[in-house]
Each structure stands twice: as C-alpha cells, then as structure tokens.
Short mmCIF file of N, CA and C in Angstrom, two decimals:
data_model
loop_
_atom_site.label_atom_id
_atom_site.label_comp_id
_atom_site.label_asym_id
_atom_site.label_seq_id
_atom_site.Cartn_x
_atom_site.Cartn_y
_atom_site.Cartn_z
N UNK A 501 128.11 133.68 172.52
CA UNK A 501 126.79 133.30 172.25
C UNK A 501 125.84 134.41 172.61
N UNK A 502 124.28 134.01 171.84
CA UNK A 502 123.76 135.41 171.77
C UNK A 502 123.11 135.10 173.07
N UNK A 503 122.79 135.80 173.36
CA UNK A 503 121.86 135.31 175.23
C UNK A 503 120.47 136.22 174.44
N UNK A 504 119.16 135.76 174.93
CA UNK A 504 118.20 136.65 174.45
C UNK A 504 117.36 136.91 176.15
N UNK A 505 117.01 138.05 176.24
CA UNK A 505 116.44 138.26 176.82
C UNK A 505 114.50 138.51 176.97
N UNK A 506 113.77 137.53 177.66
CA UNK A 506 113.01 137.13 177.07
C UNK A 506 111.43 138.17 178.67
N UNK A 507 110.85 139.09 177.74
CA UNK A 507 110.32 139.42 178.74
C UNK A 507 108.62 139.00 178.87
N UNK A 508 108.74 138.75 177.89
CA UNK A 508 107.00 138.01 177.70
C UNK A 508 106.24 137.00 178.48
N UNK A 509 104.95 137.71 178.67
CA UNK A 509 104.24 136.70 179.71
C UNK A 509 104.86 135.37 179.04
N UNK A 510 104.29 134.11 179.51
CA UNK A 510 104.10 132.63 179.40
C UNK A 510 103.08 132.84 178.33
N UNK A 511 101.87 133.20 178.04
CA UNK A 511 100.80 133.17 177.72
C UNK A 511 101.25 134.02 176.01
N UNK A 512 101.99 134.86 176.76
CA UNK A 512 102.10 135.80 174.75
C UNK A 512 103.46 134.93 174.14
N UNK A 513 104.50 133.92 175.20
CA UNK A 513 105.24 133.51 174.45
C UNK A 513 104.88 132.27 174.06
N UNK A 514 104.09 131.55 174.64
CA UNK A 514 102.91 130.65 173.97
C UNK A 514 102.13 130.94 172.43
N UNK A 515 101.47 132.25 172.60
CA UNK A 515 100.97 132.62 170.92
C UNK A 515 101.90 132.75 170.17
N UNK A 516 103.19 133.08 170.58
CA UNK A 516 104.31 133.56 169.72
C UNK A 516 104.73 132.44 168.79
N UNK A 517 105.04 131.60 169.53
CA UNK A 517 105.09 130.00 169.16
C UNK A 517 104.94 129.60 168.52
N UNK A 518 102.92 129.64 168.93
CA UNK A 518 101.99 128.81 168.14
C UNK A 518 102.43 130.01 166.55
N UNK A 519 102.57 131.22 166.60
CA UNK A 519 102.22 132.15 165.49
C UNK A 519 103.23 131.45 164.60
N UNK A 520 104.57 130.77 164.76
CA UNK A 520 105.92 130.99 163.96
C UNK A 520 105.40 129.64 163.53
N UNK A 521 105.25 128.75 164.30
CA UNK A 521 104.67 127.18 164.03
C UNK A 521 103.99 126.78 162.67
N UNK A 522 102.15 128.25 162.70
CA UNK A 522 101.44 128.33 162.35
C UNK A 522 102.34 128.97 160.94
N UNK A 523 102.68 129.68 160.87
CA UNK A 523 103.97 130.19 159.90
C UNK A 523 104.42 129.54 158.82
N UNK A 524 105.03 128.27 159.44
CA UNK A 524 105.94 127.30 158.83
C UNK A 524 104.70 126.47 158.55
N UNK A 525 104.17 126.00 158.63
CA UNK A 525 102.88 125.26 158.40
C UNK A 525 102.78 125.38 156.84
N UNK A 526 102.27 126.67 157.32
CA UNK A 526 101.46 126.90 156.55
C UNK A 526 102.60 127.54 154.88
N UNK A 527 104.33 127.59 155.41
CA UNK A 527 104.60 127.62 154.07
C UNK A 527 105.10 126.54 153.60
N UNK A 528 105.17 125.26 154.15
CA UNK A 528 105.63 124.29 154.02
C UNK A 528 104.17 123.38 153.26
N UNK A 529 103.00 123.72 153.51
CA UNK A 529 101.41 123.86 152.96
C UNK A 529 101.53 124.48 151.34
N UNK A 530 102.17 125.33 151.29
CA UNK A 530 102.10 126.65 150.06
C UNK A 530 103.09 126.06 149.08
N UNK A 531 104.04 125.36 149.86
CA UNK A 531 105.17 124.81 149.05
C UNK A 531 105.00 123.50 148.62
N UNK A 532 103.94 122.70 149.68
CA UNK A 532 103.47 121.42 148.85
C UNK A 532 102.52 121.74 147.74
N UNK A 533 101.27 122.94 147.90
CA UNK A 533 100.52 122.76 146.98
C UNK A 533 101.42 123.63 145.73
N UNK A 534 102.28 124.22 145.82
CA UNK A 534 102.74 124.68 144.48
C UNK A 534 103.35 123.62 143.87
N UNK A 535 104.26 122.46 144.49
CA UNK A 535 104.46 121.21 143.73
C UNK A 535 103.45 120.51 143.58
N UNK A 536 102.65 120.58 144.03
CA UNK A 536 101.31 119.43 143.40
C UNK A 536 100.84 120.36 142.02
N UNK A 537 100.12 121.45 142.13
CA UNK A 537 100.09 122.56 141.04
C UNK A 537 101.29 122.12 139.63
N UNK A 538 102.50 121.81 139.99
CA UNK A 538 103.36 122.25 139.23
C UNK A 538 103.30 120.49 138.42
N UNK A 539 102.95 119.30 139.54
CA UNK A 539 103.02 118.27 138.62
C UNK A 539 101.86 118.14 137.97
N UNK A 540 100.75 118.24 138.65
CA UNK A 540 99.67 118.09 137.92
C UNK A 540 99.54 119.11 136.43
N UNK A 541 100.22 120.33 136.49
CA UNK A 541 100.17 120.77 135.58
C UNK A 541 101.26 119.91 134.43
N UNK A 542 102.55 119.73 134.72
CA UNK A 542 103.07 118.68 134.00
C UNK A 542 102.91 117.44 133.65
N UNK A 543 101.99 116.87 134.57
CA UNK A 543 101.10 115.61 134.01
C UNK A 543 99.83 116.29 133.26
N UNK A 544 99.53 116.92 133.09
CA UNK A 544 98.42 117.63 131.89
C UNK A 544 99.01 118.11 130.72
N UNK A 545 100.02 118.11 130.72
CA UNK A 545 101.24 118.59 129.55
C UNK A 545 101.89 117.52 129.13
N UNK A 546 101.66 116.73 129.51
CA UNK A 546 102.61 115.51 129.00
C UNK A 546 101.52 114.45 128.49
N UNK A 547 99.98 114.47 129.13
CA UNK A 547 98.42 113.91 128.90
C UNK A 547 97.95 114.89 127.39
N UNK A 548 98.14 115.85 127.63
CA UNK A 548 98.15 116.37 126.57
C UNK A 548 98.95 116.10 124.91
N UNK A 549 100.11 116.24 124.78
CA UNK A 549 101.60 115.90 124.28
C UNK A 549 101.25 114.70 123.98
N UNK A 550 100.45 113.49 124.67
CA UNK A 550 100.76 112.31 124.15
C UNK A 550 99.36 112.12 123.35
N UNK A 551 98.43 112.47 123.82
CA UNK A 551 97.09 112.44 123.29
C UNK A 551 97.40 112.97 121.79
N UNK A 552 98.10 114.12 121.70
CA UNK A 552 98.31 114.51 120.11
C UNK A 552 98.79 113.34 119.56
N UNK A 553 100.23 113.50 119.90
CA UNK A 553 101.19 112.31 119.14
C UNK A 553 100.35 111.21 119.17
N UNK A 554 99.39 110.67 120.22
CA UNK A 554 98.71 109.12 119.49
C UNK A 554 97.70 109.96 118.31
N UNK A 555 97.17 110.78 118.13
CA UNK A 555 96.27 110.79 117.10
C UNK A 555 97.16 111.28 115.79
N UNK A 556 98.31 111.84 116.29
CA UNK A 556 98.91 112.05 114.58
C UNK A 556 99.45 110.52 114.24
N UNK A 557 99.76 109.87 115.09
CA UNK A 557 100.35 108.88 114.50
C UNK A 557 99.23 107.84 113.97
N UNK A 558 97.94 107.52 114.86
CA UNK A 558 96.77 106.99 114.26
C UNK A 558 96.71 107.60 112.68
N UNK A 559 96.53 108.58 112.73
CA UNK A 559 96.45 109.38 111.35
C UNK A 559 97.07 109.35 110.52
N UNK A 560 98.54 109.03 110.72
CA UNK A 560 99.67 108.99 110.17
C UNK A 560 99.37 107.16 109.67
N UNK A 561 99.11 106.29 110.35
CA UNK A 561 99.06 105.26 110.36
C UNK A 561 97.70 104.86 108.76
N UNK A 562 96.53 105.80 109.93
CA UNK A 562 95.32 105.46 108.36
C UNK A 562 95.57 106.24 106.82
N UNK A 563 96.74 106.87 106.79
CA UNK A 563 97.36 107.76 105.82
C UNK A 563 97.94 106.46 104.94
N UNK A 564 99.08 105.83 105.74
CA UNK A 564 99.94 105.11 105.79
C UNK A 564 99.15 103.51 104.88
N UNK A 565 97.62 103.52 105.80
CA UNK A 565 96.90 102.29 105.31
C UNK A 565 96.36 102.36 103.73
N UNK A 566 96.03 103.39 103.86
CA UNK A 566 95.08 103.77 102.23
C UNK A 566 96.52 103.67 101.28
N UNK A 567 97.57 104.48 101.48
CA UNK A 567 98.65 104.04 100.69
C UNK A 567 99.23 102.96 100.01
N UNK A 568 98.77 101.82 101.47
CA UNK A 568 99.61 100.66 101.08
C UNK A 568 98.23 99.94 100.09
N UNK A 569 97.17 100.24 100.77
CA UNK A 569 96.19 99.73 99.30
C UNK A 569 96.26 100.11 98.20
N UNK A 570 96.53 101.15 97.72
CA UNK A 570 96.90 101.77 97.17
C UNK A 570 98.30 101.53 96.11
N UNK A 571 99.17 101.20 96.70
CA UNK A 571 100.77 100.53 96.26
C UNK A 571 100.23 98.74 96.23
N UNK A 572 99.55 98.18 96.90
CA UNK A 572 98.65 96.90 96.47
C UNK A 572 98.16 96.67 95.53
N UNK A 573 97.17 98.07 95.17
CA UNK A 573 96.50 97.94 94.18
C UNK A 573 97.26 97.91 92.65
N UNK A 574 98.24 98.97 92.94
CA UNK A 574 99.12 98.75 91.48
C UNK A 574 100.36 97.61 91.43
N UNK A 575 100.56 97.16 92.55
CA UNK A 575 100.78 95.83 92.44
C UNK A 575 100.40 94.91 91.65
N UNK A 576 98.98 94.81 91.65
CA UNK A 576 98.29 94.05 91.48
C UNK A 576 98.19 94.49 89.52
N UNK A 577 97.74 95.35 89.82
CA UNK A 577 97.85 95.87 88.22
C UNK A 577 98.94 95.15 87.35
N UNK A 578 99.88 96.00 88.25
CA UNK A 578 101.56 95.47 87.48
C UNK A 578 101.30 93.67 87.08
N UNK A 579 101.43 93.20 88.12
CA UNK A 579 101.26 91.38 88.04
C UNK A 579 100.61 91.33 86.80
N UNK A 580 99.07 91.77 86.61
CA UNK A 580 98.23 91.23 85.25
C UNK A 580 98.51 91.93 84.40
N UNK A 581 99.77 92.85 84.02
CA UNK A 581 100.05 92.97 83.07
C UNK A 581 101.53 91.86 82.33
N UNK A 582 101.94 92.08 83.91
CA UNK A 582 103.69 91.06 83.69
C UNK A 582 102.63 89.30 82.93
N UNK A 583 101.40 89.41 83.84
CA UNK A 583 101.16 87.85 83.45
C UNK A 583 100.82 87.87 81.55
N UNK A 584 99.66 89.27 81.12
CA UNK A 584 99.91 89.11 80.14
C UNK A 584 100.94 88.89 79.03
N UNK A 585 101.80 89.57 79.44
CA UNK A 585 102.85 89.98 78.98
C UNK A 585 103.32 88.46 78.75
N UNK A 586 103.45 87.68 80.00
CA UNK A 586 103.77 86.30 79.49
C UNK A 586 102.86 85.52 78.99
N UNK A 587 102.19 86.02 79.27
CA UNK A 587 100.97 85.08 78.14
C UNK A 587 101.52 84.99 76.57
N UNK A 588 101.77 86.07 76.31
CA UNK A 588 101.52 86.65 74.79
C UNK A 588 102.94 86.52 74.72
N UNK A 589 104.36 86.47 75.46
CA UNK A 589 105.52 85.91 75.27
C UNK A 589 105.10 84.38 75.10
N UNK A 590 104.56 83.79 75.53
CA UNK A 590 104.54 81.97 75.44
C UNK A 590 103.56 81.52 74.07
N UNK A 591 102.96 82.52 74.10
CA UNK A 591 101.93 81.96 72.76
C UNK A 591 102.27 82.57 71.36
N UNK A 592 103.38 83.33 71.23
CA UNK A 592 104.19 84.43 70.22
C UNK A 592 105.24 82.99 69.86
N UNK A 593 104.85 83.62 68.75
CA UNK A 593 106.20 82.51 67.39
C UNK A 593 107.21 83.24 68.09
N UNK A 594 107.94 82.73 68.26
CA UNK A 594 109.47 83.16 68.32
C UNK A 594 110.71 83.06 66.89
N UNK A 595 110.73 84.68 66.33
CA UNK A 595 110.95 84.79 64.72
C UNK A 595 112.35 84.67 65.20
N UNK A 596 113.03 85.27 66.03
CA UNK A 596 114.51 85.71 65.88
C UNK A 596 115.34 84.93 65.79
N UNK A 597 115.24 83.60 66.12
CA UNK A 597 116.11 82.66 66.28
C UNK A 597 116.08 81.77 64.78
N UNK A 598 115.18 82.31 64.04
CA UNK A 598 114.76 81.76 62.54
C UNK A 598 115.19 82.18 61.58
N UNK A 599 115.43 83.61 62.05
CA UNK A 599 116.26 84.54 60.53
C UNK A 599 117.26 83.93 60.13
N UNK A 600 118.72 83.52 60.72
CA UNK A 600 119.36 82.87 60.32
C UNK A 600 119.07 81.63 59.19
N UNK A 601 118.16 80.97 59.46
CA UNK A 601 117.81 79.96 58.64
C UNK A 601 117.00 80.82 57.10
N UNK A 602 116.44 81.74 57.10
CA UNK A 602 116.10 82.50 55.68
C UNK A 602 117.34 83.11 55.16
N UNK A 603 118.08 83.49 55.55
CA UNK A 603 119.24 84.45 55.30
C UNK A 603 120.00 83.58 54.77
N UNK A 604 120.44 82.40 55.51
CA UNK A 604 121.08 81.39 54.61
C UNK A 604 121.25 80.48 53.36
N UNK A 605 119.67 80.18 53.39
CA UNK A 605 118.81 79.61 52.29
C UNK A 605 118.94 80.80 50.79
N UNK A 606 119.03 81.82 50.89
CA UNK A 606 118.97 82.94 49.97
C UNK A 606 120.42 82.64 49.04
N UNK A 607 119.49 82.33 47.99
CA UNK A 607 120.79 82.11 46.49
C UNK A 607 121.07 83.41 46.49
N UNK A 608 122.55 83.40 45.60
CA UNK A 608 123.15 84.47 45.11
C UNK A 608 122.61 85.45 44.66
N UNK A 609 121.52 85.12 43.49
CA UNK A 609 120.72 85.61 42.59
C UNK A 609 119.56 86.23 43.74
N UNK A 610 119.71 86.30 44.50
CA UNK A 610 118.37 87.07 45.57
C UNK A 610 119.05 87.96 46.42
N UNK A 611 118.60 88.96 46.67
CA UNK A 611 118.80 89.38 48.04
C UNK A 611 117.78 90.32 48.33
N UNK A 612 118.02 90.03 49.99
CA UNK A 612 116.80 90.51 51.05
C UNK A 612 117.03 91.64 51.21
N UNK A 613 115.52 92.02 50.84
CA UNK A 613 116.04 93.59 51.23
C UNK A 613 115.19 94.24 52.67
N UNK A 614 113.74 93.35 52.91
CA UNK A 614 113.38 93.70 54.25
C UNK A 614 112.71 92.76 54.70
N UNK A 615 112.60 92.01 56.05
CA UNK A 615 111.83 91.60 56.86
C UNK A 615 110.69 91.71 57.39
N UNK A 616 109.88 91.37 57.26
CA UNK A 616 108.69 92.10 57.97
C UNK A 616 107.84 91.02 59.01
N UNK A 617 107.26 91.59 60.34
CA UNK A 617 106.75 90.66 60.76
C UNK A 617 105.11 91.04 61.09
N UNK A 618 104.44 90.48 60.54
CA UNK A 618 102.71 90.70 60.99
C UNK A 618 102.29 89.83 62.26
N UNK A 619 101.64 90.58 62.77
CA UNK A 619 100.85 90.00 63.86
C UNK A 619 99.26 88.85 63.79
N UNK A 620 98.42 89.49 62.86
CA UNK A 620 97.38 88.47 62.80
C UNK A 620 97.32 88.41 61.35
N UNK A 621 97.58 87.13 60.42
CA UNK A 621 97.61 86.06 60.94
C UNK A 621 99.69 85.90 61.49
N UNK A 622 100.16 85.65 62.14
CA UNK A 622 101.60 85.47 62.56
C UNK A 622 102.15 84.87 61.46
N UNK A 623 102.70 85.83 60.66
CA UNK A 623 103.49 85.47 59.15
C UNK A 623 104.72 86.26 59.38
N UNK A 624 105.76 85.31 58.42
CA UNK A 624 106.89 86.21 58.09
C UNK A 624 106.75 87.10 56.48
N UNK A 625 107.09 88.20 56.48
CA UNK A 625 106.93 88.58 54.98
C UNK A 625 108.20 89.01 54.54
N UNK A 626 109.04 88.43 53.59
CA UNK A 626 110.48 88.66 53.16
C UNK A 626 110.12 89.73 52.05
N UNK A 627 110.89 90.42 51.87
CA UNK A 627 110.56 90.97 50.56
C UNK A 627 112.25 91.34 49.88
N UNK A 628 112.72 90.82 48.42
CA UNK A 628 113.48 91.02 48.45
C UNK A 628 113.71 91.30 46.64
N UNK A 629 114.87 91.31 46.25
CA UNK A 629 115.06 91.20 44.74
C UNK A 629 115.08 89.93 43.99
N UNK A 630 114.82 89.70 42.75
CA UNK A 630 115.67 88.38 42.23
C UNK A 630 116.01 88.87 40.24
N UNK A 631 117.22 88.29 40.29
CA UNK A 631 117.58 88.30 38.89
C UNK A 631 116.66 87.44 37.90
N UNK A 632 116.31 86.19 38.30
CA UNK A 632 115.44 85.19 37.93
C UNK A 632 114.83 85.00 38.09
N UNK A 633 113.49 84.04 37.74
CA UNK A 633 112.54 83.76 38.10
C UNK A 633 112.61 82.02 38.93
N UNK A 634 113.41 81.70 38.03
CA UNK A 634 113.73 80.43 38.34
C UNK A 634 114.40 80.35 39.61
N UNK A 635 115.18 81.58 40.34
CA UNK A 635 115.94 81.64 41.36
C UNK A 635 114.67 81.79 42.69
N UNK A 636 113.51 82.43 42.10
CA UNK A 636 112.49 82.71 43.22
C UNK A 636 111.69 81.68 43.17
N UNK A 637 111.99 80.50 42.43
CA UNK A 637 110.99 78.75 43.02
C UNK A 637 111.88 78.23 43.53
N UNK A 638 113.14 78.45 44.01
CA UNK A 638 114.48 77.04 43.88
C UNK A 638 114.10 77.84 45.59
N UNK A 639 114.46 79.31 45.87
CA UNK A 639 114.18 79.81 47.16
C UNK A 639 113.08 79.34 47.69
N UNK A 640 111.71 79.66 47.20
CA UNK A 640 110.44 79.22 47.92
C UNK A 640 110.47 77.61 48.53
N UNK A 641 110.78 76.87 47.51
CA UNK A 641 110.76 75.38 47.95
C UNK A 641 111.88 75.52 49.01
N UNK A 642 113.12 75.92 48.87
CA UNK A 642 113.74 76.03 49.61
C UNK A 642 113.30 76.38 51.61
N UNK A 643 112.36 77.52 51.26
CA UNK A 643 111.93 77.94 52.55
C UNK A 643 111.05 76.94 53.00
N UNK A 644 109.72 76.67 51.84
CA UNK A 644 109.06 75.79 52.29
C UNK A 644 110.06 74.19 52.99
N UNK A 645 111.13 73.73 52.44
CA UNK A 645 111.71 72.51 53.46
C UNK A 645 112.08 72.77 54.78
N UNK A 646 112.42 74.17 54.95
CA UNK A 646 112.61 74.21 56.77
C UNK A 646 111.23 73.62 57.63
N UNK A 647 112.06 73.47 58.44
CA UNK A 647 111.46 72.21 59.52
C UNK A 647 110.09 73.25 60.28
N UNK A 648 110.54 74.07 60.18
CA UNK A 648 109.06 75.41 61.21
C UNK A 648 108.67 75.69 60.62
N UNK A 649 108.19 75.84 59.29
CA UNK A 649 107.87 76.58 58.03
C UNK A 649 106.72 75.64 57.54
N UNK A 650 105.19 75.83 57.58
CA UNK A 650 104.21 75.17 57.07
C UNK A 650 103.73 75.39 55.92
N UNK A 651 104.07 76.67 55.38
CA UNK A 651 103.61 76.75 53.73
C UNK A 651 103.78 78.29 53.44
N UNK A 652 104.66 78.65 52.05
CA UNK A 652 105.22 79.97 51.50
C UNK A 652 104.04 80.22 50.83
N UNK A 653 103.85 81.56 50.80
CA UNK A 653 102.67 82.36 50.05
C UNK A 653 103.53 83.04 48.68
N UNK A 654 103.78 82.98 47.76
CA UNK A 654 104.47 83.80 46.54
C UNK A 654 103.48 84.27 45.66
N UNK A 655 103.03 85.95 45.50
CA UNK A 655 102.31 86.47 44.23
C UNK A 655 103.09 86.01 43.07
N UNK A 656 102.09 86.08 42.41
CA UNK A 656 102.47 85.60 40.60
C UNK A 656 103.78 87.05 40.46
N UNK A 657 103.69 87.55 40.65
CA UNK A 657 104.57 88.99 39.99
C UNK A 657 106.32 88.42 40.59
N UNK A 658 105.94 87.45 41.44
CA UNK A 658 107.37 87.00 41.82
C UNK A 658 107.93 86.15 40.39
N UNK A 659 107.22 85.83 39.53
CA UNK A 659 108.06 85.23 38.67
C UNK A 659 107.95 85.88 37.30
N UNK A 660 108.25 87.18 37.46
CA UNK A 660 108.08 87.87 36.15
C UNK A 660 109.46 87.82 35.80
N UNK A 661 109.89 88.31 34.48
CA UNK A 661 110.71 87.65 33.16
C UNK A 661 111.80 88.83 33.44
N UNK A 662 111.69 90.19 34.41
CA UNK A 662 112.44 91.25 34.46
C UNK A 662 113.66 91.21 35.38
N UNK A 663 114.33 91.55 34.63
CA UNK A 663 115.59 91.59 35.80
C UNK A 663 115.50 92.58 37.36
N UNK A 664 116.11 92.17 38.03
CA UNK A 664 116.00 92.88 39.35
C UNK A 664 114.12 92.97 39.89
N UNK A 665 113.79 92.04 39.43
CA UNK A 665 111.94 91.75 39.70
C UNK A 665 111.99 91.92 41.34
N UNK A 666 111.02 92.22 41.63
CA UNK A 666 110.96 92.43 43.28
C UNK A 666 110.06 90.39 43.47
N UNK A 667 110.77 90.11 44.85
CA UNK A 667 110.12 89.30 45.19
C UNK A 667 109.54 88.95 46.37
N UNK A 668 108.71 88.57 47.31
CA UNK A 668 107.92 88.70 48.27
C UNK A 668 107.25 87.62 48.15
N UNK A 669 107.47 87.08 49.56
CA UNK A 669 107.52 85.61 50.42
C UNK A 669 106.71 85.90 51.71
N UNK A 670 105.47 85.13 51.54
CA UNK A 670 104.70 85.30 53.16
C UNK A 670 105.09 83.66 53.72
N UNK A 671 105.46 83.92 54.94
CA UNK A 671 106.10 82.49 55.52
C UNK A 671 105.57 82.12 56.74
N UNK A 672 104.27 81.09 56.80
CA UNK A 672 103.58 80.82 57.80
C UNK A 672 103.97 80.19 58.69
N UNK A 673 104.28 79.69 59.74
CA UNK A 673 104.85 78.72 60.46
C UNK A 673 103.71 77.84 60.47
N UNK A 674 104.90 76.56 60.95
CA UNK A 674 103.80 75.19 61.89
C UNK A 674 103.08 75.64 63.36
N UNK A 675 102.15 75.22 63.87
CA UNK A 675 101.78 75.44 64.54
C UNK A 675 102.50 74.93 65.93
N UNK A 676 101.91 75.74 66.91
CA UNK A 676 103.14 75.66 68.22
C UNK A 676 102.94 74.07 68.83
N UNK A 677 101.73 73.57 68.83
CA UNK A 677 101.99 72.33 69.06
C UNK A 677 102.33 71.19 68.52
N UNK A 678 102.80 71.58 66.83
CA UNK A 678 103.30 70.65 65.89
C UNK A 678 104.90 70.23 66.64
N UNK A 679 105.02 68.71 66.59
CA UNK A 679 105.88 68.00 67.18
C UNK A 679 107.40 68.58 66.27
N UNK A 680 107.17 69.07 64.92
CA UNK A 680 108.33 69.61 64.15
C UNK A 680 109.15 71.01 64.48
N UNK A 681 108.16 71.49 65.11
CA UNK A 681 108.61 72.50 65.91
C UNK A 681 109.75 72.93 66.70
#
C-alpha cells in the first residue's frame, strides 16, 4: 500500500479539500448542465419535427378535403347523368325485342333491306323491296295487326306497277301507357 506522506499545515490541507470538492462540484454542475443543454435541445428538435409534420399533414388533410369535394362533385355529376340516362332508358320504345315480329311478317315477295330507327317522332322506318304491289298492302295490314303497332305510314310510290319497286314503311307504335302494350 501506498503510504502518503502528508506535510501540509491543517489550514492548506483544509483549502486543498475544499479546492478538489469545489472541483467535482463544479464538474458534476458542467455535466448536469450539458445534459439539460442536450435535452432541451432535443426537446426543441422533436417540438420542432412535430410542429412540421402537424402542419404538413393539416395541409395534406385540406389538400385531401378540396379533393374529396371535388370526387363529390363528379359524383354527383355522374348520378344525373346515370339518372338521365334512365330516364330516357324508361321512356324509350324498346325496338329490339320487336324486330323479330317485322322480319317474320315479311312475304316472300319482300325483302328488307334496312331498318331504320328515328328519334322524334319514335318511328320505325323499314325500307325494303317488293315484286308486287299487292304484296306491299297484304305486308302493311299485316304490320298494322301487331299488337304494339298503332298505325303504318306507306308513300303512294310503294304501290307502283314495277318490279323490284322499293318499299318503305314508317311504323308508329302504341303509346307506352296503352294497356296493348
């Protein structure tokens, strides 16, 4: 063991003391305020850090809001068009399920050569050939007896005396709330 030999008054090994004491104090002082320094600076970095992130995300959020009005709004669009759309599906003759019934009705002596469909007034317009004339009244009455069919339009030129005569049929329907329908 070390033995120390100690020659100092009482009085200077007293300051000595107090000096090493005063020493440690004071780095144990230096070493608290550099951790206070060091959190407070990391709580200002992290006060900081979050203060951004809430305003990008606010931002991000009122970005986010105008969008969805936005995707609302053509929502909304879309709908009043889908509704027209069914509007004008529910109040539309429905032709396709009818052709069959003209196509059938058609004597030998005729044939169709095009379909046509008009919008105002909602007519069918056949237009087709006939060998006869007599073959393009036996057809008309013919069309006129279908059950959806309210009255055939035929120009005079449909019953001309020429072979292969063109013939053309405007075909009105009953109306949608007619019970024959």
């Amino acid at each position: 063991m070390k033995t120390e030999i100690n020659v100092l008054s009482p009085e200077a090994k007293n300051d000595r003391q107090h000096t090493i004491v005063a020493h440690r104090i004071r780095a144990i002082m230096d070493a608290i305020l550099v951790c206070a320094v060091i959190a407070v600076c990391s709580y200002a970095a992290a006060y900081g850090a979050l203060r951004t992130m809430r305003n990008s995300v606010q931002q991000h959020g009122l970005t986010q809001e105008s969008e969805r009005a936005e995707i609302h709004q053509k929502i909304q669009d879309i709908n009043a068009i889908i509704a027209i759309v069914d509007d004008r599906i529910t109040q539309e003759y429905l032709w396709t399920p009818l052709i069959p019934d003209i196509v059938r009705l058609a004597s030998p002596g005729i044939a169709i050569v095009k379909i046509e469909l008009t919008e105002n007034p909602q007519t069918l317009v056949l237009t087709g050939r006939a060998s006869q004339g007599s073959v393009v009244v036996q057809y008309q009455r013919s069309l006129e007896k279908l059950p959806w069919v309210d009255h055939v339009v035929a120009p005079l030129q449909n019953f001309a005396l020429v072979p292969d005569a063109a013939a053309v049929f405007t075909i009105f329907p009953k109306a949608k709330g007619d019970p024959a329908v």
